[in-house]
Amino acid sequence: SAEDEDWDREDDESDVESNSEGDSNGDNCSSDELIRAAGSNSDAFSSTSNKSSDYYAESSSSDDDDSSSGSSDFHSSDCASFSDYEEPHDSDTEAFSRTIMSFCNGDCDDEIQTAMDNFVAKNPAKSRERPRPSDWDTVEHIARSNLKGRLQQCTQEIRTPVPGPGGVPIAFPIDLTPYRNGPNNGPMVSDDYSLTSYWDGLSDALTEFNIAKFEKLVIPKIELVDEVLDMLEEKLRGRIEKSMTFVENNLRDQGISYVSALLKSNPTLTHLCLRDNPIDNSTSVMELVKTIEAHPNLQSLSVPACSIGESIPLLNSIMHSGMKVLILNENGISSQGAIAIAEFLEINPPLESLDLDNNMFDDNDAIVFSKALKKNTNLQGIWVRGNKFTLEGVKTMLKSVFDSSSLNAISESNHTCQVGLLSMEEHIQHAYIGFLNAEDRETTRMRKIMTALLHSKASLLNYLEDIQVEFMPDVISFIQTNTRGMKRINVVYEIMRWWNMPSLYKYSHRTCSKSKRKREIT
């Protein structure tokens, strides 16, 4: 109808298309591509997952106020805070609003399902028993040659330091990546006698130039035998400044002990990655967890594809290690682990980012996570893509941050955490994350309430149906202040025409009379 068209019209309304490139990973590369990748010249490895790359950026602390506490009524403070809220005038605000409310109304179910299918297709579950291509020996031979070159290069860089301020050598990374600009699923370079002289050369250089500092240590896809680990632990004590990354190194109990010792002797480290190095409840692993917990500066721990599975004691130890960033994807964690994780999130720990992609969580686990998120005000991002959620599980997770069933439910939703469920290039997920990416928790909460109220005439009237009369003047004033053009006129008109105006008038008249009597007495 013309009336509905007027409702949706704004003077400066514009449509925005949001597109982003999807992630690619070389998991399905052919052997020829592997060989080409092994022989190229740019680094390929990252110390964390694609969503929490490097060190998770520090952000301002979130509001300590817990929205889940107190009465479930829509309080006067909610209306009072309207006066402090300013609706963003971004050109894409309307697009966000339409997308979110369409999701809540069930209009985006097909789109969400398509996004889920696309993510699974692009990120197939990895198997440790994947077949070995016939020419992997060739790929490994090229990678071993690359490793020798990397060891020589690092040795030369240590022997010819670049002086910095005061003559102190500038710290540089020790990066021994044997695969460059290629997929992560090439073979691990196994140790053999031909590498001994190169490791010895590195050891001699580290001994001779013992004042050199190193920004980070990166050793992916290289088998690390005890002799090499012992050398690294001895020569690198107190010399690594920021991060250590180990990827598929065939670390055994003794290897984990060396990593623990390295971590303990380098107190300035902020990030540790142990990707594709299976860990269990062994004494060495538990000792490593204690070292992580006691470390003065470590804030980010990445243990993807480490076969944690249903080892709840180990999972609990990792969760309670005091990290701000935890990456636990591809660990086969299922319902028992989901309960442990949810119980941890409910106590509102300092954890800011949690990656749980490609585990074994189902729709029941989504309910557990959703309840926990409503009690958490510190977590800023949780990723649970590639699990066993159906459409209902996805909607349950997203409703934890925007439950449109009532204004109370919206107010009590989580307003600090972004939920990663779908492939980032999908329209629905991009709009949802953008909508939640506000300046602070209170701004986000008020933005959600305004989105729900102003989505449509029916939406406005449904949400205001149970509002107490004394709050209506504040609501109307807020809507007038934060809407523009034809929408402002239509919204106020519909409220005035539909609402119980005699009751509102009586309340307003009674309030004004009391104020007048107080002034007369004064």
Short mmCIF file of C-alpha atoms in Angstrom, two decimals:
data_model
loop_
_atom_site.label_atom_id
_atom_site.label_comp_id
_atom_site.label_asym_id
_atom_site.label_seq_id
_atom_site.Cartn_x
_atom_site.Cartn_y
_atom_site.Cartn_z
CA SER A 1 0.00 0.00 0.00
CA ALA A 2 0.99 3.65 -0.36
CA GLU A 3 1.08 3.91 3.42
CA ASP A 4 3.58 1.06 3.69
CA GLU A 5 5.66 2.58 0.91
CA ASP A 6 5.80 5.86 2.82
CA TRP A 7 6.91 3.93 5.95
CA ASP A 8 9.91 2.49 4.13
CA ARG A 9 10.89 5.73 2.36
CA GLU A 10 13.61 8.05 3.65
CA ASP A 11 15.01 11.14 1.97
CA ASP A 12 18.55 9.80 1.94
CA GLU A 13 17.87 6.07 1.69
CA SER A 14 20.38 4.15 -0.36
CA ASP A 15 21.07 0.52 -1.07
CA VAL A 16 24.46 -0.90 -0.27
CA GLU A 17 25.92 -4.11 -1.61
CA SER A 18 28.43 -5.78 0.67
CA ASN A 19 30.90 -8.13 -0.96
CA SER A 20 34.04 -9.65 0.41
CA GLU A 21 36.44 -12.22 -0.92
CA GLY A 22 36.10 -15.71 0.47
CA ASP A 23 38.97 -17.44 2.19
CA SER A 24 40.89 -19.97 0.21
CA ASN A 25 43.15 -22.64 1.59
CA GLY A 26 45.05 -25.08 -0.63
CA ASP A 27 43.54 -28.21 0.86
CA ASN A 28 42.41 -29.56 -2.51
CA CYS A 29 45.52 -28.67 -4.51
CA SER A 30 46.94 -31.17 -6.97
CA SER A 31 50.44 -32.57 -6.63
CA ASP A 32 51.64 -30.28 -9.42
CA GLU A 33 50.39 -27.31 -7.45
CA LEU A 34 52.16 -28.61 -4.36
CA ILE A 35 55.44 -28.85 -6.26
CA ARG A 36 55.05 -25.33 -7.65
CA ALA A 37 54.19 -24.04 -4.19
CA ALA A 38 57.22 -25.68 -2.62
CA GLY A 39 59.45 -23.94 -5.13
CA SER A 40 58.07 -20.41 -4.96
CA ASN A 41 59.54 -17.50 -3.04
CA SER A 42 57.04 -15.94 -0.58
CA ASP A 43 56.11 -17.08 2.91
CA ALA A 44 52.84 -18.88 3.40
CA PHE A 45 52.40 -19.67 7.06
CA SER A 46 50.54 -17.65 9.66
CA SER A 47 50.89 -18.07 13.41
CA THR A 48 47.13 -18.12 13.97
CA SER A 49 43.87 -18.86 12.17
CA ASN A 50 42.62 -16.59 9.37
CA LYS A 51 40.17 -14.88 11.73
CA SER A 52 42.54 -14.13 14.61
CA SER A 53 45.72 -13.60 12.63
CA ASP A 54 48.93 -12.75 14.48
CA TYR A 55 48.18 -11.27 17.87
CA TYR A 56 44.54 -10.48 18.43
CA ALA A 57 44.37 -6.69 18.40
CA GLU A 58 43.92 -5.20 21.83
CA SER A 59 40.69 -3.32 22.20
CA SER A 60 39.10 -1.26 24.88
CA SER A 61 37.68 -3.26 27.74
CA SER A 62 33.99 -3.99 27.52
CA ASP A 63 31.39 -2.75 29.95
CA ASP A 64 31.50 -4.70 33.19
CA ASP A 65 27.75 -4.38 33.58
CA ASP A 66 25.98 -7.73 33.19
CA SER A 67 22.83 -7.34 31.14
CA SER A 68 21.46 -10.65 32.33
CA SER A 69 21.09 -9.51 35.91
CA GLY A 70 18.07 -7.87 37.50
CA SER A 71 14.42 -7.92 36.58
CA SER A 72 13.24 -8.95 33.13
CA ASP A 73 10.97 -5.89 32.82
CA PHE A 74 11.74 -3.16 30.30
CA HIS A 75 13.06 -0.61 32.79
CA SER A 76 12.79 3.14 32.95
CA SER A 77 16.57 3.28 32.66
CA ASP A 78 16.23 1.80 29.18
CA CYS A 79 14.12 4.76 28.15
CA ALA A 80 16.22 7.25 30.07
CA SER A 81 19.31 6.12 28.17
CA PHE A 82 17.55 6.88 24.88
CA SER A 83 18.57 10.52 25.29
CA ASP A 84 22.26 9.49 25.22
CA TYR A 85 21.92 7.42 22.06
CA GLU A 86 22.47 8.77 18.58
CA GLU A 87 21.40 6.61 15.66
CA PRO A 88 24.32 6.23 13.22
CA HIS A 89 23.65 7.87 9.87
CA ASP A 90 25.74 5.41 7.86
CA SER A 91 24.35 4.70 4.43
CA ASP A 92 24.26 0.98 5.19
CA THR A 93 22.27 1.19 8.44
CA GLU A 94 19.01 0.52 6.61
CA ALA A 95 20.54 -2.47 4.81
CA PHE A 96 21.65 -3.91 8.15
CA SER A 97 18.20 -3.36 9.60
CA ARG A 98 16.41 -5.09 6.74
CA THR A 99 18.81 -8.03 6.82
CA ILE A 100 18.62 -8.62 10.57
CA MET A 101 14.87 -8.38 10.82
CA SER A 102 14.45 -10.56 7.74
CA PHE A 103 16.60 -13.15 9.47
CA CYS A 104 14.48 -12.92 12.62
CA ASN A 105 11.29 -13.30 10.60
CA GLY A 106 12.61 -16.47 8.92
CA ASP A 107 12.93 -14.84 5.49
CA CYS A 108 16.65 -15.68 5.17
CA ASP A 109 16.53 -19.40 5.97
CA ASP A 110 17.41 -20.46 2.41
CA GLU A 111 20.27 -17.96 2.30
CA ILE A 112 21.67 -19.17 5.64
CA GLN A 113 21.48 -22.80 4.48
CA THR A 114 23.31 -21.93 1.26
CA ALA A 115 26.01 -20.12 3.23
CA MET A 116 26.46 -23.16 5.48
CA ASP A 117 26.77 -25.48 2.48
CA ASN A 118 29.28 -23.14 0.83
CA PHE A 119 31.50 -23.05 3.90
CA VAL A 120 31.55 -26.86 4.18
CA ALA A 121 32.35 -27.17 0.48
CA LYS A 122 35.25 -24.71 0.73
CA ASN A 123 36.56 -26.08 4.05
CA PRO A 124 36.31 -29.88 3.92
CA ALA A 125 37.07 -31.80 7.08
CA LYS A 126 40.72 -32.77 7.17
CA SER A 127 41.70 -36.36 7.79
CA ARG A 128 44.98 -37.44 9.30
CA GLU A 129 44.73 -40.56 7.15
CA ARG A 130 44.53 -38.68 3.84
CA PRO A 131 46.20 -40.54 0.97
CA ARG A 132 49.79 -39.67 0.16
CA PRO A 133 50.22 -38.62 -3.50
CA SER A 134 52.82 -40.57 -5.40
CA ASP A 135 55.03 -37.53 -5.94
CA TRP A 136 55.08 -36.29 -2.34
CA ASP A 137 58.65 -37.54 -2.12
CA THR A 138 59.51 -35.02 -4.84
CA VAL A 139 57.65 -32.28 -2.96
CA GLU A 140 59.46 -33.15 0.28
CA HIS A 141 62.82 -33.16 -1.53
CA ILE A 142 62.16 -29.61 -2.81
CA ALA A 143 61.00 -28.51 0.65
CA ARG A 144 64.16 -29.98 2.24
CA SER A 145 66.28 -27.99 -0.20
CA ASN A 146 64.29 -24.88 0.71
CA LEU A 147 64.88 -25.62 4.40
CA LYS A 148 68.63 -25.81 3.87
CA GLY A 149 68.49 -22.45 2.15
CA ARG A 150 66.46 -20.99 5.00
CA LEU A 151 68.93 -22.29 7.59
CA GLN A 152 71.82 -20.76 5.64
CA GLN A 153 69.97 -17.46 5.32
CA CYS A 154 69.21 -17.30 9.06
CA THR A 155 72.81 -18.16 9.90
CA GLN A 156 74.03 -15.34 7.63
CA GLU A 157 71.56 -12.84 9.11
CA ILE A 158 72.75 -13.69 12.64
CA ARG A 159 76.39 -13.22 11.63
CA THR A 160 75.70 -9.85 9.94
CA PRO A 161 73.36 -8.05 12.34
CA VAL A 162 71.79 -4.71 11.42
CA PRO A 163 72.65 -2.15 14.09
CA GLY A 164 69.79 -0.20 15.64
CA PRO A 165 69.62 2.69 18.11
CA GLY A 166 72.64 2.67 20.44
CA GLY A 167 74.33 0.02 18.31
CA VAL A 168 71.98 -2.74 19.54
CA PRO A 169 71.19 -5.17 16.67
CA ILE A 170 67.62 -4.97 15.35
CA ALA A 171 65.54 -8.03 16.17
CA PHE A 172 64.49 -10.13 13.17
CA PRO A 173 62.45 -13.33 12.79
CA ILE A 174 63.84 -16.84 12.58
CA ASP A 175 61.46 -18.23 9.96
CA LEU A 176 62.32 -21.70 8.66
CA THR A 177 59.20 -22.18 6.49
CA PRO A 178 60.03 -24.80 3.83
CA TYR A 179 56.85 -24.17 1.80
CA ARG A 180 56.36 -20.73 0.33
CA ASN A 181 53.15 -19.31 -1.06
CA GLY A 182 51.62 -22.76 -0.96
CA PRO A 183 49.13 -25.01 0.79
CA ASN A 184 49.60 -26.24 4.33
CA ASN A 185 49.02 -29.89 3.50
CA GLY A 186 52.39 -30.73 1.99
CA PRO A 187 54.47 -33.38 3.71
CA MET A 188 56.46 -32.71 6.83
CA VAL A 189 60.17 -32.48 6.07
CA SER A 190 61.60 -35.44 7.95
CA ASP A 191 64.97 -35.18 9.66
CA ASP A 192 67.99 -36.80 8.00
CA TYR A 193 71.80 -36.60 8.11
CA SER A 194 71.97 -34.04 5.27
CA LEU A 195 70.46 -31.37 7.57
CA THR A 196 72.96 -31.86 10.43
CA SER A 197 75.61 -29.46 9.15
CA TYR A 198 73.00 -26.73 8.56
CA TRP A 199 71.63 -27.03 12.11
CA ASP A 200 75.23 -26.98 13.40
CA GLY A 201 75.94 -23.79 11.45
CA LEU A 202 72.87 -22.12 12.99
CA SER A 203 73.96 -23.27 16.45
CA ASP A 204 77.48 -21.85 16.00
CA ALA A 205 76.12 -18.51 14.82
CA LEU A 206 73.76 -18.30 17.80
CA THR A 207 76.68 -19.01 20.14
CA GLU A 208 79.07 -16.54 18.50
CA PHE A 209 76.58 -13.67 18.29
CA ASN A 210 74.80 -14.20 21.57
CA ILE A 211 73.46 -10.64 21.87
CA ALA A 212 71.17 -11.01 18.83
CA LYS A 213 67.42 -10.91 19.59
CA PHE A 214 64.67 -12.43 17.49
CA GLU A 215 61.19 -11.10 16.88
CA LYS A 216 59.66 -14.55 16.49
CA LEU A 217 60.46 -18.21 15.91
CA VAL A 218 58.53 -19.99 13.14
CA ILE A 219 59.17 -23.69 12.43
CA PRO A 220 56.38 -25.27 10.35
CA LYS A 221 56.29 -28.70 8.69
CA ILE A 222 59.76 -29.71 9.94
CA GLU A 223 60.45 -32.75 12.08
CA LEU A 224 62.23 -31.61 15.23
CA VAL A 225 64.32 -34.30 16.85
CA ASP A 226 65.50 -34.00 20.44
CA GLU A 227 69.02 -32.90 19.47
CA VAL A 228 67.68 -29.92 17.48
CA LEU A 229 65.18 -28.98 20.19
CA ASP A 230 67.87 -29.18 22.84
CA MET A 231 70.07 -26.83 20.79
CA LEU A 232 67.23 -24.35 20.22
CA GLU A 233 66.22 -24.38 23.88
CA GLU A 234 69.80 -23.70 25.00
CA LYS A 235 70.70 -21.05 22.41
CA LEU A 236 67.41 -19.10 22.39
CA ARG A 237 66.91 -18.55 26.12
CA GLY A 238 65.68 -14.99 26.65
CA ARG A 239 66.14 -14.09 22.98
CA ILE A 240 62.65 -14.45 21.42
CA GLU A 241 60.55 -11.35 21.86
CA LYS A 242 57.01 -11.92 20.54
CA SER A 243 55.90 -15.35 19.36
CA MET A 244 56.75 -19.00 18.76
CA THR A 245 55.01 -21.07 16.09
CA PHE A 246 55.38 -24.84 15.72
CA VAL A 247 53.37 -26.63 13.00
CA GLU A 248 53.41 -30.43 12.51
CA ASN A 249 56.83 -31.10 14.01
CA ASN A 250 56.27 -34.62 15.37
CA LEU A 251 56.78 -33.30 18.89
CA ARG A 252 56.78 -36.07 21.44
CA ASP A 253 56.78 -35.81 25.25
CA GLN A 254 60.40 -34.67 25.26
CA GLY A 255 59.67 -32.14 22.50
CA ILE A 256 56.79 -30.65 24.49
CA SER A 257 59.14 -30.34 27.48
CA TYR A 258 61.61 -28.38 25.34
CA VAL A 259 58.80 -26.06 24.15
CA SER A 260 57.78 -25.53 27.77
CA ALA A 261 61.36 -24.66 28.72
CA LEU A 262 61.66 -22.23 25.79
CA LEU A 263 58.41 -20.55 26.81
CA LYS A 264 59.53 -20.22 30.41
CA SER A 265 62.88 -18.69 29.45
CA ASN A 266 61.34 -16.05 27.16
CA PRO A 267 59.07 -13.94 29.39
CA THR A 268 58.18 -11.32 26.75
CA LEU A 269 56.37 -13.77 24.45
CA THR A 270 52.71 -12.96 23.74
CA HIS A 271 51.74 -15.80 21.38
CA LEU A 272 52.33 -19.56 21.19
CA CYS A 273 51.14 -21.85 18.37
CA LEU A 274 51.38 -25.66 18.38
CA ARG A 275 49.32 -26.52 15.32
CA ASP A 276 49.10 -30.16 14.21
CA ASN A 277 51.13 -31.37 17.18
CA PRO A 278 48.90 -33.85 19.06
CA ILE A 279 48.74 -33.25 22.82
CA ASP A 280 47.19 -35.33 25.58
CA ASN A 281 47.09 -35.61 29.36
CA SER A 282 50.75 -36.58 29.63
CA THR A 283 52.92 -35.08 32.33
CA SER A 284 54.85 -32.95 29.83
CA VAL A 285 51.67 -31.45 28.36
CA MET A 286 50.21 -30.61 31.76
CA GLU A 287 53.54 -29.04 32.72
CA LEU A 288 53.32 -26.93 29.54
CA VAL A 289 49.82 -25.78 30.50
CA LYS A 290 51.11 -24.73 33.94
CA THR A 291 53.93 -22.80 32.26
CA ILE A 292 51.39 -21.07 30.01
CA GLU A 293 49.23 -20.15 32.99
CA ALA A 294 52.20 -18.73 34.92
CA HIS A 295 53.70 -16.84 31.96
CA PRO A 296 53.74 -13.08 32.64
CA ASN A 297 52.88 -11.85 29.12
CA LEU A 298 51.43 -14.70 27.05
CA GLN A 299 47.96 -13.74 25.82
CA SER A 300 47.31 -15.88 22.75
CA LEU A 301 47.38 -19.70 22.52
CA SER A 302 46.77 -21.53 19.25
CA VAL A 303 46.37 -25.32 19.42
CA PRO A 304 44.37 -26.29 16.31
CA ALA A 305 44.36 -29.89 15.07
CA CYS A 306 46.03 -31.09 18.27
CA SER A 307 43.64 -34.02 18.92
CA ILE A 308 42.20 -32.64 22.15
CA GLY A 309 38.90 -34.42 21.46
CA GLU A 310 37.00 -35.35 24.61
CA SER A 311 39.94 -34.87 26.97
CA ILE A 312 37.95 -32.64 29.31
CA PRO A 313 40.68 -32.21 31.98
CA LEU A 314 43.10 -30.99 29.31
CA LEU A 315 40.44 -28.76 27.73
CA ASN A 316 39.58 -27.25 31.11
CA SER A 317 43.24 -26.61 31.83
CA ILE A 318 43.67 -24.82 28.51
CA MET A 319 40.48 -22.79 28.97
CA HIS A 320 41.52 -21.64 32.45
CA SER A 321 45.06 -20.68 31.42
CA GLY A 322 44.21 -16.97 31.45
CA MET A 323 44.53 -16.34 27.71
CA LYS A 324 42.77 -13.53 25.85
CA VAL A 325 42.82 -15.49 22.58
CA LEU A 326 42.25 -19.26 22.24
CA ILE A 327 42.27 -21.12 18.92
CA LEU A 328 40.88 -24.65 19.30
CA ASN A 329 39.61 -25.44 15.81
CA GLU A 330 39.82 -28.91 14.22
CA ASN A 331 40.17 -30.74 17.53
CA GLY A 332 37.19 -33.13 17.36
CA ILE A 333 35.56 -31.48 20.39
CA SER A 334 31.88 -32.45 20.80
CA SER A 335 29.08 -32.17 23.38
CA GLN A 336 31.07 -32.92 26.53
CA GLY A 337 33.59 -30.30 25.54
CA ALA A 338 30.77 -27.86 24.68
CA ILE A 339 29.45 -28.11 28.24
CA ALA A 340 32.91 -27.45 29.67
CA ILE A 341 33.42 -24.46 27.36
CA ALA A 342 29.96 -23.03 28.15
CA GLU A 343 30.54 -23.34 31.91
CA PHE A 344 33.82 -21.49 31.43
CA LEU A 345 32.19 -18.68 29.41
CA GLU A 346 29.47 -18.25 32.03
CA ILE A 347 31.99 -17.12 34.66
CA ASN A 348 32.87 -14.20 32.35
CA PRO A 349 36.65 -14.79 32.08
CA PRO A 350 39.00 -12.27 30.40
CA LEU A 351 38.92 -14.33 27.17
CA GLU A 352 38.25 -12.05 24.16
CA SER A 353 38.44 -14.37 21.14
CA LEU A 354 37.55 -18.08 20.87
CA ASP A 355 37.93 -20.10 17.66
CA LEU A 356 35.99 -23.39 17.64
CA ASP A 357 35.68 -23.91 13.87
CA ASN A 358 35.48 -27.41 12.42
CA ASN A 359 34.74 -29.36 15.58
CA MET A 360 31.78 -31.69 16.29
CA PHE A 361 29.16 -29.42 17.91
CA ASP A 362 25.46 -29.96 17.13
CA ASP A 363 22.20 -28.04 17.64
CA ASN A 364 21.98 -29.01 21.33
CA ASP A 365 25.43 -27.56 21.85
CA ALA A 366 24.26 -24.35 20.15
CA ILE A 367 21.64 -23.98 22.89
CA VAL A 368 24.33 -24.46 25.55
CA PHE A 369 26.60 -21.85 23.92
CA SER A 370 23.71 -19.41 23.45
CA LYS A 371 22.78 -19.47 27.14
CA ALA A 372 26.41 -18.98 28.14
CA LEU A 373 26.89 -16.00 25.82
CA LYS A 374 24.01 -14.14 27.46
CA LYS A 375 26.00 -14.20 30.71
CA ASN A 376 29.28 -13.09 29.16
CA THR A 377 30.31 -9.46 28.60
CA ASN A 378 34.04 -9.91 27.84
CA LEU A 379 34.10 -12.21 24.81
CA GLN A 380 34.36 -10.18 21.60
CA GLY A 381 34.31 -12.98 19.05
CA ILE A 382 33.43 -16.69 18.86
CA TRP A 383 33.82 -18.75 15.68
CA VAL A 384 31.90 -22.01 15.33
CA ARG A 385 31.85 -22.52 11.57
CA GLY A 386 32.05 -25.95 9.98
CA ASN A 387 30.41 -27.80 12.89
CA LYS A 388 27.30 -30.03 12.77
CA PHE A 389 24.77 -27.26 13.20
CA THR A 390 21.60 -27.39 11.14
CA LEU A 391 19.69 -24.24 10.24
CA GLU A 392 18.10 -24.27 13.71
CA GLY A 393 21.48 -24.38 15.42
CA VAL A 394 22.73 -21.42 13.39
CA LYS A 395 19.63 -19.40 14.26
CA THR A 396 19.97 -20.33 17.93
CA MET A 397 23.54 -19.05 18.00
CA LEU A 398 22.72 -15.80 16.23
CA LYS A 399 19.71 -15.17 18.47
CA SER A 400 22.07 -15.14 21.43
CA VAL A 401 23.23 -11.74 20.19
CA PHE A 402 19.90 -10.52 18.77
CA ASP A 403 16.76 -12.16 20.17
CA SER A 404 13.93 -10.22 18.56
CA SER A 405 11.09 -11.92 20.44
CA SER A 406 10.58 -8.86 22.66
CA LEU A 407 12.29 -5.64 23.69
CA ASN A 408 13.31 -7.32 26.93
CA ALA A 409 14.87 -10.21 24.99
CA ILE A 410 16.76 -7.77 22.77
CA SER A 411 18.00 -5.86 25.80
CA GLU A 412 19.17 -9.06 27.52
CA SER A 413 21.01 -10.40 24.46
CA ASN A 414 24.78 -10.39 24.26
CA HIS A 415 25.99 -6.98 23.02
CA THR A 416 29.77 -7.49 22.98
CA CYS A 417 30.38 -10.68 20.98
CA GLN A 418 30.42 -11.29 17.25
CA VAL A 419 29.36 -14.80 16.25
CA GLY A 420 31.12 -16.34 13.25
CA LEU A 421 28.90 -19.01 11.75
CA LEU A 422 28.89 -18.57 8.00
CA SER A 423 31.38 -17.88 5.27
CA MET A 424 32.39 -14.23 5.48
CA GLU A 425 31.51 -13.45 1.87
CA GLU A 426 27.87 -14.30 2.49
CA HIS A 427 25.48 -11.33 2.56
CA ILE A 428 23.64 -12.34 5.72
CA GLN A 429 26.80 -12.81 7.81
CA HIS A 430 28.44 -9.62 6.57
CA ALA A 431 25.40 -7.55 7.49
CA TYR A 432 25.08 -9.22 10.86
CA ILE A 433 28.68 -8.61 11.90
CA GLY A 434 28.58 -5.06 10.58
CA PHE A 435 25.42 -4.36 12.53
CA LEU A 436 27.02 -5.56 15.76
CA ASN A 437 30.28 -3.72 15.20
CA ALA A 438 29.32 -0.64 17.22
CA GLU A 439 31.50 1.63 19.32
CA ASP A 440 30.52 0.13 22.66
CA ARG A 441 28.14 -2.26 24.35
CA GLU A 442 25.46 0.29 25.21
CA THR A 443 25.45 1.79 21.71
CA THR A 444 25.05 -1.69 20.25
CA ARG A 445 22.15 -2.49 22.56
CA MET A 446 20.29 0.71 21.70
CA ARG A 447 20.96 0.22 18.00
CA LYS A 448 19.35 -3.21 18.14
CA ILE A 449 16.29 -1.83 19.93
CA MET A 450 15.90 0.92 17.32
CA THR A 451 16.30 -1.58 14.49
CA ALA A 452 13.48 -3.69 15.91
CA LEU A 453 11.17 -0.71 16.54
CA LEU A 454 11.62 0.92 13.15
CA HIS A 455 11.67 -2.12 10.90
CA SER A 456 8.01 -1.78 9.93
CA LYS A 457 4.71 -0.46 11.19
CA ALA A 458 3.67 -3.92 12.40
CA SER A 459 7.01 -4.36 14.15
CA LEU A 460 6.68 -1.01 15.93
CA LEU A 461 3.15 -1.65 17.16
CA ASN A 462 3.93 -5.20 18.28
CA TYR A 463 6.94 -4.13 20.34
CA LEU A 464 5.14 -1.18 21.95
CA GLU A 465 2.05 -3.18 22.88
CA ASP A 466 3.31 -4.04 26.36
CA ILE A 467 5.20 -0.83 27.10
CA GLN A 468 3.98 0.82 30.30
CA VAL A 469 2.28 4.16 29.81
CA GLU A 470 4.80 6.17 31.82
CA PHE A 471 7.56 5.20 29.39
CA MET A 472 5.74 6.23 26.20
CA PRO A 473 6.69 9.95 26.21
CA ASP A 474 10.37 9.00 26.36
CA VAL A 475 9.92 6.43 23.58
CA ILE A 476 8.14 8.90 21.30
CA SER A 477 10.71 11.60 21.99
CA PHE A 478 13.56 9.22 21.24
CA ILE A 479 11.99 8.07 17.97
CA GLN A 480 11.42 11.68 16.91
CA THR A 481 15.03 12.55 17.64
CA ASN A 482 16.55 9.59 15.82
CA THR A 483 14.47 9.27 12.65
CA ARG A 484 14.47 11.42 9.54
CA GLY A 485 12.18 12.60 6.80
CA MET A 486 8.95 10.76 6.07
CA LYS A 487 9.78 7.95 8.45
CA ARG A 488 9.74 10.32 11.45
CA ILE A 489 6.26 11.60 10.54
CA ASN A 490 4.88 8.13 9.85
CA VAL A 491 6.26 6.57 13.04
CA VAL A 492 4.91 9.26 15.34
CA TYR A 493 1.59 9.32 13.49
CA GLU A 494 1.11 5.56 13.84
CA ILE A 495 1.92 5.65 17.56
CA MET A 496 -0.48 8.53 18.19
CA ARG A 497 -3.25 6.93 16.14
CA TRP A 498 -2.90 3.42 17.54
CA TRP A 499 -1.83 3.85 21.14
CA ASN A 500 -4.19 4.34 24.10
CA MET A 501 -3.98 8.13 24.02
CA PRO A 502 -6.52 8.82 26.82
CA SER A 503 -4.35 6.80 29.22
CA LEU A 504 -1.24 8.57 28.00
CA TYR A 505 -2.92 11.97 28.38
CA LYS A 506 -4.07 11.16 31.92
CA TYR A 507 -0.55 10.06 32.87
CA SER A 508 0.98 13.19 31.35
CA HIS A 509 -1.65 15.46 32.98
CA ARG A 510 -1.15 13.80 36.37
CA THR A 511 2.63 14.17 36.13
CA CYS A 512 2.40 17.83 35.12
CA SER A 513 -0.05 18.56 37.97
CA LYS A 514 2.31 17.05 40.53
CA SER A 515 5.20 19.09 39.17
CA LYS A 516 3.10 22.25 39.29
CA ARG A 517 2.08 21.64 42.93
CA LYS A 518 5.74 21.07 43.88
CA ARG A 519 6.73 24.37 42.30
CA GLU A 520 3.90 26.19 44.12
CA ILE A 521 4.96 24.70 47.48
CA THR A 522 8.55 25.70 46.82
#
